[in-house]
PDB file of C-alpha atoms and ligand atoms in Angstrom:
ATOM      1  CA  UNK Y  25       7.725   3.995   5.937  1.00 64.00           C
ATOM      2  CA  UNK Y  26       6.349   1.060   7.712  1.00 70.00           C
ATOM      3  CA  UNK Y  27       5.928  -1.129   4.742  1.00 67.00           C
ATOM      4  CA  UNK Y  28       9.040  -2.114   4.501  1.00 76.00           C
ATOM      5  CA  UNK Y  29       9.866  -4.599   6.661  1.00 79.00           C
ATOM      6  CA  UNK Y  30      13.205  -3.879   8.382  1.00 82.00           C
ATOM      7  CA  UNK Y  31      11.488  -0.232   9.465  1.00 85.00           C
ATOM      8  CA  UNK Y  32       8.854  -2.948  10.932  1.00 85.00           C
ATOM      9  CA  UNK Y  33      10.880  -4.967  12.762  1.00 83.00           C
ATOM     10  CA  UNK Y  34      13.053  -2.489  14.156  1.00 85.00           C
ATOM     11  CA  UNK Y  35       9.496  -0.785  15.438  1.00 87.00           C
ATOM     12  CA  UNK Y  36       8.120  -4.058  16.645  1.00 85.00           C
ATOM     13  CA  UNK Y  37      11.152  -6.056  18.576  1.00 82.00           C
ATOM     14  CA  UNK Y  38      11.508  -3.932  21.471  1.00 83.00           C
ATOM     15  CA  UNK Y  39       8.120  -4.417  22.224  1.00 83.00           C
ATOM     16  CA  UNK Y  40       8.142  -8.214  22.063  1.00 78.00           C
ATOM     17  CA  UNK Y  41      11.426  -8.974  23.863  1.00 69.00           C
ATOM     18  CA  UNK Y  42       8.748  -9.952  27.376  1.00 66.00           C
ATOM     19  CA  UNK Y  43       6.471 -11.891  25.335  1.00 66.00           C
ATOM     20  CA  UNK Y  44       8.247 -14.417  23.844  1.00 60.00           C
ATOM     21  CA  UNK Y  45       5.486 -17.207  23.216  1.00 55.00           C
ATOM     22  CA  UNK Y  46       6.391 -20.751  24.786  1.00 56.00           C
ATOM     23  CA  UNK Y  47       4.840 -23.661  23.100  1.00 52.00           C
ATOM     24  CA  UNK Y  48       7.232 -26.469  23.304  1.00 53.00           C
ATOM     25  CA  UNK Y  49       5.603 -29.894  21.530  1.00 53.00           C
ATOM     26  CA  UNK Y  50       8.032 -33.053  22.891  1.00 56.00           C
ATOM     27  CA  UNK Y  51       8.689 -36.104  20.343  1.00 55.00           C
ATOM     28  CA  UNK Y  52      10.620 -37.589  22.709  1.00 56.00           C
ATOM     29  CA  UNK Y  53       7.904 -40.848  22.893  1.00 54.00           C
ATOM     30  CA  UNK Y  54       5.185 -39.499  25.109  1.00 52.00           C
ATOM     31  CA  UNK Y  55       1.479 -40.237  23.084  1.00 50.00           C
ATOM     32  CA  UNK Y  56       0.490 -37.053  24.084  1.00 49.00           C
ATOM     33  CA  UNK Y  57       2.192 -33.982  24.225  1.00 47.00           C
ATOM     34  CA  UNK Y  58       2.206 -31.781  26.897  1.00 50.00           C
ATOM     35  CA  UNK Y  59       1.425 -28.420  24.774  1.00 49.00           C
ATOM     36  CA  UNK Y  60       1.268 -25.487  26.522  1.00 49.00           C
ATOM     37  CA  UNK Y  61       0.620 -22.397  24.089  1.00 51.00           C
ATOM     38  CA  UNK Y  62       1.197 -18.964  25.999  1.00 54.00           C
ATOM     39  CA  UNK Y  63       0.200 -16.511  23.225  1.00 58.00           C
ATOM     40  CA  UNK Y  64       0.828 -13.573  24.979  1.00 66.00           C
ATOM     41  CA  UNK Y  65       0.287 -10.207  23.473  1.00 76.00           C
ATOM     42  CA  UNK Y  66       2.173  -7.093  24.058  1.00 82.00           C
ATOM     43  CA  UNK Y  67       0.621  -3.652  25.037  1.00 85.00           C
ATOM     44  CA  UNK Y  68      -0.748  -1.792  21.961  1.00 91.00           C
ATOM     45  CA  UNK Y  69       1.311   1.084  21.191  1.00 92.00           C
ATOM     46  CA  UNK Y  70       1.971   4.266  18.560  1.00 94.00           C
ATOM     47  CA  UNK Y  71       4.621   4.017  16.379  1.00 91.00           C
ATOM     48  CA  UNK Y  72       7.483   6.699  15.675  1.00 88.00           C
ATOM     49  CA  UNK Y  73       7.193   5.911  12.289  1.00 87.00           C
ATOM     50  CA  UNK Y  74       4.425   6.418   9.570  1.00 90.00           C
ATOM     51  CA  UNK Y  75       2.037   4.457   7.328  1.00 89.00           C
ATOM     52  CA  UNK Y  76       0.077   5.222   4.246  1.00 85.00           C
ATOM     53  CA  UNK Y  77      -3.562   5.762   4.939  1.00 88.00           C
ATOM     54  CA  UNK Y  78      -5.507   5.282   1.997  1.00 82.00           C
ATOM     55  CA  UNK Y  79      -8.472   6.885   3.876  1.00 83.00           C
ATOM     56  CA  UNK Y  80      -6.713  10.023   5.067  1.00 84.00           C
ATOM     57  CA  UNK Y  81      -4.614   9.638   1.852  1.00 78.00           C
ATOM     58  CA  UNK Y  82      -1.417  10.212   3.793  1.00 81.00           C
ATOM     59  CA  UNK Y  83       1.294   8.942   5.769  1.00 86.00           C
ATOM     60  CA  UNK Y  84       0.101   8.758   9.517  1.00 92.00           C
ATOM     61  CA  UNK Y  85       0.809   7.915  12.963  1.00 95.00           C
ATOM     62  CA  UNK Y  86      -0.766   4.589  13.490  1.00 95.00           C
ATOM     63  CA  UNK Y  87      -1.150   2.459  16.802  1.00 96.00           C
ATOM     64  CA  UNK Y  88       0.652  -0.762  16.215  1.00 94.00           C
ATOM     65  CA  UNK Y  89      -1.330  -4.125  17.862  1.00 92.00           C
ATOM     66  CA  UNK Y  90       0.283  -7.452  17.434  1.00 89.00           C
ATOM     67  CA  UNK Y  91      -2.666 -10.001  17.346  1.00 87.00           C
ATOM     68  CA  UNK Y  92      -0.518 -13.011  17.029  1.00 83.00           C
ATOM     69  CA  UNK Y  93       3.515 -12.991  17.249  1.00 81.00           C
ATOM     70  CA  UNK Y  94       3.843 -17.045  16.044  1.00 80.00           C
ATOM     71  CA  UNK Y  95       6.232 -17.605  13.341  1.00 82.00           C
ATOM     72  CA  UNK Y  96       8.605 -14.847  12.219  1.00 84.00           C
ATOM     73  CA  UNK Y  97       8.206 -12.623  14.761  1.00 83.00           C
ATOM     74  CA  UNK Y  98       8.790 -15.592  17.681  1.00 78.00           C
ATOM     75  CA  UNK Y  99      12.310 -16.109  15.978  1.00 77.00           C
ATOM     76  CA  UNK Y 100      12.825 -12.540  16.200  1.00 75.00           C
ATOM     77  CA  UNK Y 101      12.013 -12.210  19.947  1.00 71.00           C
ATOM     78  CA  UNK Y 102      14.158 -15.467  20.611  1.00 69.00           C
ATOM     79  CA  UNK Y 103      17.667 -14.342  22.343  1.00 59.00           C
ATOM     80  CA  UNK Y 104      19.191 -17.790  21.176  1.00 60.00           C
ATOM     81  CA  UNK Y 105      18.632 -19.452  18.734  1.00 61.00           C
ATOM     82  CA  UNK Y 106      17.149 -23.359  19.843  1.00 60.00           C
ATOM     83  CA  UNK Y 107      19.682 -25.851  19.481  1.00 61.00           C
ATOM     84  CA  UNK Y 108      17.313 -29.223  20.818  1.00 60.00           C
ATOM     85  CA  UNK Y 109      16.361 -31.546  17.785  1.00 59.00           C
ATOM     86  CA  UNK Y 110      13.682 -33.466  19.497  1.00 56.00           C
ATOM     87  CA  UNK Y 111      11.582 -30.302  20.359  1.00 63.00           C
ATOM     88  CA  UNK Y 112       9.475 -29.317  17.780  1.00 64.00           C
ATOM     89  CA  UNK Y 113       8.059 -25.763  18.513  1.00 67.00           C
ATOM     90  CA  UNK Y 114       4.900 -24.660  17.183  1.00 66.00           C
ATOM     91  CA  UNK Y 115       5.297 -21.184  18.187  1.00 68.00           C
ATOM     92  CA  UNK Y 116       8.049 -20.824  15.078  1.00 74.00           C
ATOM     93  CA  UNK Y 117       5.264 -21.845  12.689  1.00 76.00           C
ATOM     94  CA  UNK Y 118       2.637 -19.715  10.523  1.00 82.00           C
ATOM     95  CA  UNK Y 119       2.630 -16.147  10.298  1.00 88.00           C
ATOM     96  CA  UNK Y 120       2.769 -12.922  12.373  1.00 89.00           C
ATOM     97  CA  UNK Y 121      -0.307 -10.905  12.305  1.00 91.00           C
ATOM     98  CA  UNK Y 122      -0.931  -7.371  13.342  1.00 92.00           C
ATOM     99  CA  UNK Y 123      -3.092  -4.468  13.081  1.00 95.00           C
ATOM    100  CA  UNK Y 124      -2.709  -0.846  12.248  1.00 95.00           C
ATOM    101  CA  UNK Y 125      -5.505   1.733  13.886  1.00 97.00           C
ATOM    102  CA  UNK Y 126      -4.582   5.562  11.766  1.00 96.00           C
ATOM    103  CA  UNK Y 127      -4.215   7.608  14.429  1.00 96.00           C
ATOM    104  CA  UNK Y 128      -6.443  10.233  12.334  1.00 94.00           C
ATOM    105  CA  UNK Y 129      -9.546   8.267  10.901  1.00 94.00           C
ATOM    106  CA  UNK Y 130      -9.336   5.323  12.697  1.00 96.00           C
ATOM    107  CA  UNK Y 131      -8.922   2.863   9.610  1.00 95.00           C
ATOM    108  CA  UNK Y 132      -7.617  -0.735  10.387  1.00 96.00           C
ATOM    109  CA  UNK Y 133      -5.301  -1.545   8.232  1.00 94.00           C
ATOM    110  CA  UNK Y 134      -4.643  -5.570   8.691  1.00 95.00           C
ATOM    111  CA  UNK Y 135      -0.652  -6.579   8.506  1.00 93.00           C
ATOM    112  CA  UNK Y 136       0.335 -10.216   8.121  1.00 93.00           C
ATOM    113  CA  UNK Y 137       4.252 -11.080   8.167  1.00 91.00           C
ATOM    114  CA  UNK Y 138       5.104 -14.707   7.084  1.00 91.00           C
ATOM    115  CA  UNK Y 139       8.074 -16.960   5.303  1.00 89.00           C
ATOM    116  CA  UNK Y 140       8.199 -17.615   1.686  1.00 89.00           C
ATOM    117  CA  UNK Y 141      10.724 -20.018  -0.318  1.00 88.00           C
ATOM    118  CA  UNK Y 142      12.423 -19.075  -3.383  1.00 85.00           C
ATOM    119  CA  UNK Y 143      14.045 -21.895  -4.767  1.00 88.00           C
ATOM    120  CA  UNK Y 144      16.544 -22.709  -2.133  1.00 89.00           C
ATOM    121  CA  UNK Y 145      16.027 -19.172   0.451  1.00 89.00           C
ATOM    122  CA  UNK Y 146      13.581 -18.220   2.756  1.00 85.00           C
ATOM    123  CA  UNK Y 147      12.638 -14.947   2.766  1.00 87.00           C
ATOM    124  CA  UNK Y 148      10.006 -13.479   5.300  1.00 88.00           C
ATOM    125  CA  UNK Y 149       7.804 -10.953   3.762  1.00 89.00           C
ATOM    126  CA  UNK Y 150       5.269  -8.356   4.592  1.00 90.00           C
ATOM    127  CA  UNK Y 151       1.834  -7.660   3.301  1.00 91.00           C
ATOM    128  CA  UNK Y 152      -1.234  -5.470   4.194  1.00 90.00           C
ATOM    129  CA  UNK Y 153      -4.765  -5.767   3.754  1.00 90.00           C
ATOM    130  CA  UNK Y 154      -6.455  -2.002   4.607  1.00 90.00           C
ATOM    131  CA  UNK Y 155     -10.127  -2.825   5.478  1.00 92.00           C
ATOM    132  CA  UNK Y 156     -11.809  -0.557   3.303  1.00 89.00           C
ATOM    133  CA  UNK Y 157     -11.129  -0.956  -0.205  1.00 85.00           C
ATOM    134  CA  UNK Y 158     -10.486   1.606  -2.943  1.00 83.00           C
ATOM    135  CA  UNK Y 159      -6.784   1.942  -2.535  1.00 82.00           C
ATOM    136  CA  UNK Y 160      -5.215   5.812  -3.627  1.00 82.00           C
ATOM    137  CA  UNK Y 161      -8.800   6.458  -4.721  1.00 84.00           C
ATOM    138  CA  UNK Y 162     -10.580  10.267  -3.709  1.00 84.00           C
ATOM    139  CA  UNK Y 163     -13.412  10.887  -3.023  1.00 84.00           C
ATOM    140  CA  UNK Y 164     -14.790  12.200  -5.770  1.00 89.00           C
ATOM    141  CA  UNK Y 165     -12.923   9.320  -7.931  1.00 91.00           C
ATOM    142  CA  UNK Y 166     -15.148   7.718 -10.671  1.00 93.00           C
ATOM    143  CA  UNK Y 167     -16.174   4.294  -9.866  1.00 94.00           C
ATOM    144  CA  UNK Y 168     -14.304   2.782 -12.844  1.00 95.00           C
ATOM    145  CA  UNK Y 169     -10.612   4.686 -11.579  1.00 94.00           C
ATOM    146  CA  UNK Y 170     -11.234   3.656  -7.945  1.00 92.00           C
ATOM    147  CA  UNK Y 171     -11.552   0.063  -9.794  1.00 94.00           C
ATOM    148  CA  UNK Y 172      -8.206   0.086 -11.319  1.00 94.00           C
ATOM    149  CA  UNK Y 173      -6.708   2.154  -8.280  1.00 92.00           C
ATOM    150  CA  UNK Y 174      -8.046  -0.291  -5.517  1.00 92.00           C
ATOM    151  CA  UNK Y 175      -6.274  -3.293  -7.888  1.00 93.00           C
ATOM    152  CA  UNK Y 176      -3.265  -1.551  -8.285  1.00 93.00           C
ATOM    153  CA  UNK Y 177      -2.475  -0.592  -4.418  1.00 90.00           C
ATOM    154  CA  UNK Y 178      -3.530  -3.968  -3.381  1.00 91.00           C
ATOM    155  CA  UNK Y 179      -0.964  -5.696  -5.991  1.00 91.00           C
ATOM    156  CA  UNK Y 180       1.473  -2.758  -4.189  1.00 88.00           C
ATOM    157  CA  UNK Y 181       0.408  -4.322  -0.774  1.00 87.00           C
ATOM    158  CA  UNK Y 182       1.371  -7.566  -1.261  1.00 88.00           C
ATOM    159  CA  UNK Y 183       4.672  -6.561  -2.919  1.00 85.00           C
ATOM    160  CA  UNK Y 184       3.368  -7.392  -6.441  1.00 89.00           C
ATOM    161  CA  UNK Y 185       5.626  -4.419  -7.864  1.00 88.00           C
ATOM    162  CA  UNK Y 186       5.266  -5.508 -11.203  1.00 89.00           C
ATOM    163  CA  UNK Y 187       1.178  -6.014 -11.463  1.00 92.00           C
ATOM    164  CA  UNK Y 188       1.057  -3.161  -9.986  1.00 92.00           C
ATOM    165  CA  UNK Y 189       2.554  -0.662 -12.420  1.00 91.00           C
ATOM    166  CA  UNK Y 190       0.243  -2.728 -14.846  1.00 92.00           C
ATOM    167  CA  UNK Y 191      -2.961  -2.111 -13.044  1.00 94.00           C
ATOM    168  CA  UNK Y 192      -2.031   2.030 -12.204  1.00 93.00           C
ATOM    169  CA  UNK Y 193      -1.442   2.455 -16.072  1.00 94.00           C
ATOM    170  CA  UNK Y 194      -4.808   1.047 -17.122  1.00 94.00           C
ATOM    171  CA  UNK Y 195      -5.617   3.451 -14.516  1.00 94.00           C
ATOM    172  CA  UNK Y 196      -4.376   6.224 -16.277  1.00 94.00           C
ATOM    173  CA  UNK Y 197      -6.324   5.181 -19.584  1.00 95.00           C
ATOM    174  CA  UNK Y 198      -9.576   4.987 -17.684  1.00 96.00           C
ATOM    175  CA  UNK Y 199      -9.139   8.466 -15.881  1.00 95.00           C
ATOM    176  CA  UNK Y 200      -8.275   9.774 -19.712  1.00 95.00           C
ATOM    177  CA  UNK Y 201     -11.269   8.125 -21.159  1.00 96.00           C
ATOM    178  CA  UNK Y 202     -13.941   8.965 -18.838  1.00 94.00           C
ATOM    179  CA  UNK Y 203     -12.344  13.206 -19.155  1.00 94.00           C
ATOM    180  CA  UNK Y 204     -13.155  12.301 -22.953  1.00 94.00           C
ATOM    181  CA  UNK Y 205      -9.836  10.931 -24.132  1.00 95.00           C
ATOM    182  CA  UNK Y 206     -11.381   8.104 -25.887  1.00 95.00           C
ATOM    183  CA  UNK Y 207      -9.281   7.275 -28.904  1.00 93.00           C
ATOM    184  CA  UNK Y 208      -6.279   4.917 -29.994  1.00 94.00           C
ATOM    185  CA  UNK Y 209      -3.838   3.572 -28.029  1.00 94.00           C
ATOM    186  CA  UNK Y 210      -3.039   5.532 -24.175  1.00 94.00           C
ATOM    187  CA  UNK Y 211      -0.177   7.623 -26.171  1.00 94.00           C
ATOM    188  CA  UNK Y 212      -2.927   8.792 -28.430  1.00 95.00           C
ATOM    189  CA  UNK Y 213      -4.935  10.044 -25.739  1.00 95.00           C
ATOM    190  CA  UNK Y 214      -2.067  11.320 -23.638  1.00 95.00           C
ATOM    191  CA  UNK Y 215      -0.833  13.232 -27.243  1.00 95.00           C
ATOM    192  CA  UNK Y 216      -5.015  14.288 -27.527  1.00 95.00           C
ATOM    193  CA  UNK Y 217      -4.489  16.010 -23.981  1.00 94.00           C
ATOM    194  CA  UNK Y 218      -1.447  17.631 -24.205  1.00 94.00           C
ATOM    195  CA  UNK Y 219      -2.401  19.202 -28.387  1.00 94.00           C
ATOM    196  CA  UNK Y 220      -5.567  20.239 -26.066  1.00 94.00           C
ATOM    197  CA  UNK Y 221      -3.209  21.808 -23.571  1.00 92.00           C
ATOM    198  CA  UNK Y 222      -1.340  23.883 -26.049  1.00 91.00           C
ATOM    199  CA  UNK Y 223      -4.561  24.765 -27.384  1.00 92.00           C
ATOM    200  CA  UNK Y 224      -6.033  26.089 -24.267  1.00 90.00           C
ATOM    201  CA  UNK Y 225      -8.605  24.141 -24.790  1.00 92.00           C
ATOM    202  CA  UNK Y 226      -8.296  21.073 -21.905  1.00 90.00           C
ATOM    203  CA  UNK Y 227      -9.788  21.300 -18.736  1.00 89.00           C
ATOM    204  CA  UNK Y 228      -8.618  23.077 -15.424  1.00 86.00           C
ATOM    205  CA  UNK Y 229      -7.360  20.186 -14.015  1.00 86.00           C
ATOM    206  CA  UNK Y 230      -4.579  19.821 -16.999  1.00 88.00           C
ATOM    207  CA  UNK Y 231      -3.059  23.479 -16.804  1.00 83.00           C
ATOM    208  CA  UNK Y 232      -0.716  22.742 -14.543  1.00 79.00           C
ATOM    209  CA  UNK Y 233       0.109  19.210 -15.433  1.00 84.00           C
ATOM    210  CA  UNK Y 234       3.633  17.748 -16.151  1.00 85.00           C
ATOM    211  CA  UNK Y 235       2.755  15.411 -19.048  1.00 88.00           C
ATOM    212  CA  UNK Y 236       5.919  14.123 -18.627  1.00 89.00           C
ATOM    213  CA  UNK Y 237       4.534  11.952 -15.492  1.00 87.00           C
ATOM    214  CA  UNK Y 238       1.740  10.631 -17.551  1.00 91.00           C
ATOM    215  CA  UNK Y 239       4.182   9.664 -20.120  1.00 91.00           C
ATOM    216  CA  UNK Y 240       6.913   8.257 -17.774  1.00 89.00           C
ATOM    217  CA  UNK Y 241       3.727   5.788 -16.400  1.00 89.00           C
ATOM    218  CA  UNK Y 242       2.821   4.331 -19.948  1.00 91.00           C
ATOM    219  CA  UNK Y 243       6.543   3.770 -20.254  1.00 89.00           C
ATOM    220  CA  UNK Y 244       6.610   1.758 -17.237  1.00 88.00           C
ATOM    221  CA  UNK Y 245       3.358  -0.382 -18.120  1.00 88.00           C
ATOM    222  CA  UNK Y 246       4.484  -0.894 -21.239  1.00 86.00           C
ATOM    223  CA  UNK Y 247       8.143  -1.709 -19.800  1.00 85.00           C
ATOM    224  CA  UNK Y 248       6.700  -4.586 -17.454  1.00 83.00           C
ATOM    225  CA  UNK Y 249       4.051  -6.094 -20.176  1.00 83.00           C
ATOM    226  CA  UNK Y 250       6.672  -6.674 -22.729  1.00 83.00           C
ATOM    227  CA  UNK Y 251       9.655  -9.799 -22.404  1.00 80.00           C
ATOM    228  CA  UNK Y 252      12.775  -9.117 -20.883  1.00 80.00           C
ATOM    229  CA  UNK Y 253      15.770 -10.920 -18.820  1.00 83.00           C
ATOM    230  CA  UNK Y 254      14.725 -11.376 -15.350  1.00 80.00           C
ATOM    231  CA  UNK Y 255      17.471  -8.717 -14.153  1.00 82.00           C
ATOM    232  CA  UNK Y 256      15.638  -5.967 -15.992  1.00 79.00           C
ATOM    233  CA  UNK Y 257      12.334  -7.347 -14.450  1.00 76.00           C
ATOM    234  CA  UNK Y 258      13.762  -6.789 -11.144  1.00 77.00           C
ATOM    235  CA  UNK Y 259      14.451  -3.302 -11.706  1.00 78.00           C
ATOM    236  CA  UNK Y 260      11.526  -2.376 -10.989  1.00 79.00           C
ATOM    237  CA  UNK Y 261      11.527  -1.995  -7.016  1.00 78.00           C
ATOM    238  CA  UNK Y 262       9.616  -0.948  -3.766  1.00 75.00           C
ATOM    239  CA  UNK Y 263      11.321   2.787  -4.570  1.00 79.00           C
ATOM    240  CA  UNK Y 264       9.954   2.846  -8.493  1.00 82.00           C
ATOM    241  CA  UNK Y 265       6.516   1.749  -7.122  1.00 84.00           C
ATOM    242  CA  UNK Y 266       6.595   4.385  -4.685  1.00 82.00           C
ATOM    243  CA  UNK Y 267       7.153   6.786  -7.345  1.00 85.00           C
ATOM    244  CA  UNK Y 268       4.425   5.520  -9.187  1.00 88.00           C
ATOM    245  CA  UNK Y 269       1.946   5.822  -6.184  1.00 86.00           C
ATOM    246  CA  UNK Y 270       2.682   9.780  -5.610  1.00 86.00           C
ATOM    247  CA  UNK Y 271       2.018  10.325  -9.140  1.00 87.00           C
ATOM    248  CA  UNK Y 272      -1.095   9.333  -9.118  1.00 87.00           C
ATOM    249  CA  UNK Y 273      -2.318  10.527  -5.329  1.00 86.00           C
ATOM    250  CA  UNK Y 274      -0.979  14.229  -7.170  1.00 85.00           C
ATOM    251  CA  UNK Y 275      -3.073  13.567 -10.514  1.00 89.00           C
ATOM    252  CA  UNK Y 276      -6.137  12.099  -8.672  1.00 89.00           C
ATOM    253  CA  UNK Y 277      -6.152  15.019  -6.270  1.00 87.00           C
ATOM    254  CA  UNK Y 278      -5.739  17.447  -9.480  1.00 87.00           C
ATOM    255  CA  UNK Y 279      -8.436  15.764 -11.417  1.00 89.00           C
ATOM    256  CA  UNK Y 280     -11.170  15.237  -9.361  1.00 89.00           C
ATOM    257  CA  UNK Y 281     -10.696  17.161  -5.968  1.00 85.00           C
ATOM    258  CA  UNK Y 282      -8.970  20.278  -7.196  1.00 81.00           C
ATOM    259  CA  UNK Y 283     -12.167  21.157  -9.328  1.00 74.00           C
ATOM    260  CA  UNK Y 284     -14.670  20.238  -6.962  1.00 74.00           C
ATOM    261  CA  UNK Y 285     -13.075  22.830  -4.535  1.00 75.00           C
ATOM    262  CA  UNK Y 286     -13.060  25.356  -6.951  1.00 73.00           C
ATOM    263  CA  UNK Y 287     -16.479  24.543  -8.263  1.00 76.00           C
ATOM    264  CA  UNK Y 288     -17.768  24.427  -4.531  1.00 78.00           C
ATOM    265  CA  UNK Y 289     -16.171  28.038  -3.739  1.00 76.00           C
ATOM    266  CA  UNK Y 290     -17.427  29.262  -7.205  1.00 76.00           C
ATOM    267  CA  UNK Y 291     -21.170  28.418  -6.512  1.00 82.00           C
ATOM    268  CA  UNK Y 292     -20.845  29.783  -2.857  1.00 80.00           C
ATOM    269  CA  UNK Y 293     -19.699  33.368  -4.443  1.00 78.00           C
ATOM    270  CA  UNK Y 294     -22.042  33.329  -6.892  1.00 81.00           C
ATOM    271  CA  UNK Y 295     -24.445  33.253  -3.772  1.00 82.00           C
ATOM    272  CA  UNK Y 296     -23.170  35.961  -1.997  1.00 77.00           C
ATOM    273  CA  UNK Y 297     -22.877  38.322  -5.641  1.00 78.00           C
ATOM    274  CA  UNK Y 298     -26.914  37.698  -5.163  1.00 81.00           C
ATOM    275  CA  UNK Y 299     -27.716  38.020  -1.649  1.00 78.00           C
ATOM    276  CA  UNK Y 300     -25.374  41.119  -1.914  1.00 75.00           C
ATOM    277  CA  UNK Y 301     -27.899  42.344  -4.999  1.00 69.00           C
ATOM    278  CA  UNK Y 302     -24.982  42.278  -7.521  1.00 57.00           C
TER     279      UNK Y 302
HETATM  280 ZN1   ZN B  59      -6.430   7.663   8.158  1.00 72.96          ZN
END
């Protein structure tokens, strides 16, 4: 997937390589610099790889525009590295920024790459910023889920791993609560569903479900909320978040568009049975 930002830079260098910007700034004593900027941008083009559309709800096809290739991505499209001490080049400062069009639904989905310090290393980093909000949300998603949901992909996009796991198991305890789990603690209500379950008394939507995953995503909330070594904190990766994210496009898709379907092909059966005279 595009997110992660070696598939990124592999898609974008190739495509940069002509327009390396040249904005040379001269300390050498002049009072006023001669500062050209030449902020060219390459041609807009489709990527071979994908990128999650929270619109479409899928990995797509996106076309691939790079607004502004100053800092990281200049270095990048730099053959040699610049070897001149007196030459400060603004080009080499600030961030990167792109945007990604979904090939499908046409969604924008903004893309900013830029340097961070950690202690002593610099790391450059990617983050996106999709322009309609909601995050793994359906359509048929109550407005208090899509709350949670929206929080929790955004902490995703900016590589928050940790808030994120957070914010997609309170989630979980709203989507239980407003299907009528509304007691104790979110092990209570996932124990409520599956006693339900065995029952045959929960809705449709819980037949089929491995309760497993609902456990497995308390366990991980619960995991990052509570103090640890930093090691264990780091355990928890783009891959577990990734995880995380399926989980809950398959439940959300279960839970609220599964039954709508059905309900909508019920009702339009039930029409024919009486314009047939049954
Ligand atoms: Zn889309």
């Amino acid at each position: 997937m595009l997110n992660d930002l070696d598939d990124l830079i592999a898609e974008v260098t190739p495509h940069l390589r002509d327009t390396v910007p040249r904005a040379g700034l001269d300390l050498g004593g002049r009072s006023t610099p001669n500062y050209v900027s030449d902020f060219r941008r390459p041609e807009v083009w489709i990527s071979d790889d994908k990128l999650y559309c929270s619109v479409c709800a899928k990995d797509r096809t996106v076309k691939i525009d790079v607004l502004v290739h100053t800092g990281p991505l200049t270095r990048l499209a730099r053959s040699k590295p610049r070897t001149s001490k007196t030459i400060i080049d603004t080009s080499e400062w600030g961030p990167s920024l792109f945007i990604f069009t979904c090939e499908q639904c046409g969604l924008h989905i903004n893309g900013l790459v830029y340097d961070e310090r950690s202690g002593t290393t610099l790391d450059t980093r990617v983050v996106l910023f999709p322009s309609k909000a909601g995050g793994l949300s359906t359509p048929h998603t109550p407005p208090a889920v899509t709350h949670f949901v929206d929080e929790a992909y955004k902490c995703q996009c900016v590589g928050a791993t940790g808030a994120a796991v957070e914010m997609y198991r309170a989630a979980l305890e709203q989507l239980l609560h407003e299907e009528g789990y509304q007691t104790g603690m979110l092990s209570a209500k996932i124990q409520a569903l599956e006693a339900d379950r065995v029952a045959g008394t929960a809705k449709p939507w819980a037949a089929d479900l491995d309760i497993d995953m609902l456990t497995i995503l308390r366990k991980l909330g619960n995991y990052v909320a509570h103090p640890k070594t930093l090691e264990a904190l780091k355990e928890l990766d783009s891959d577990t978040i990734l995880g995380v994210q399926e989980v809950f496009q398959f439940l959300l898709a279960d839970v609220y568009e599964r039954t709508k379907e059905q309900e909508k092909l019920l009702s339009s059966l039930h029409d024919m049975h009486k314009r047939t005279g049954g």
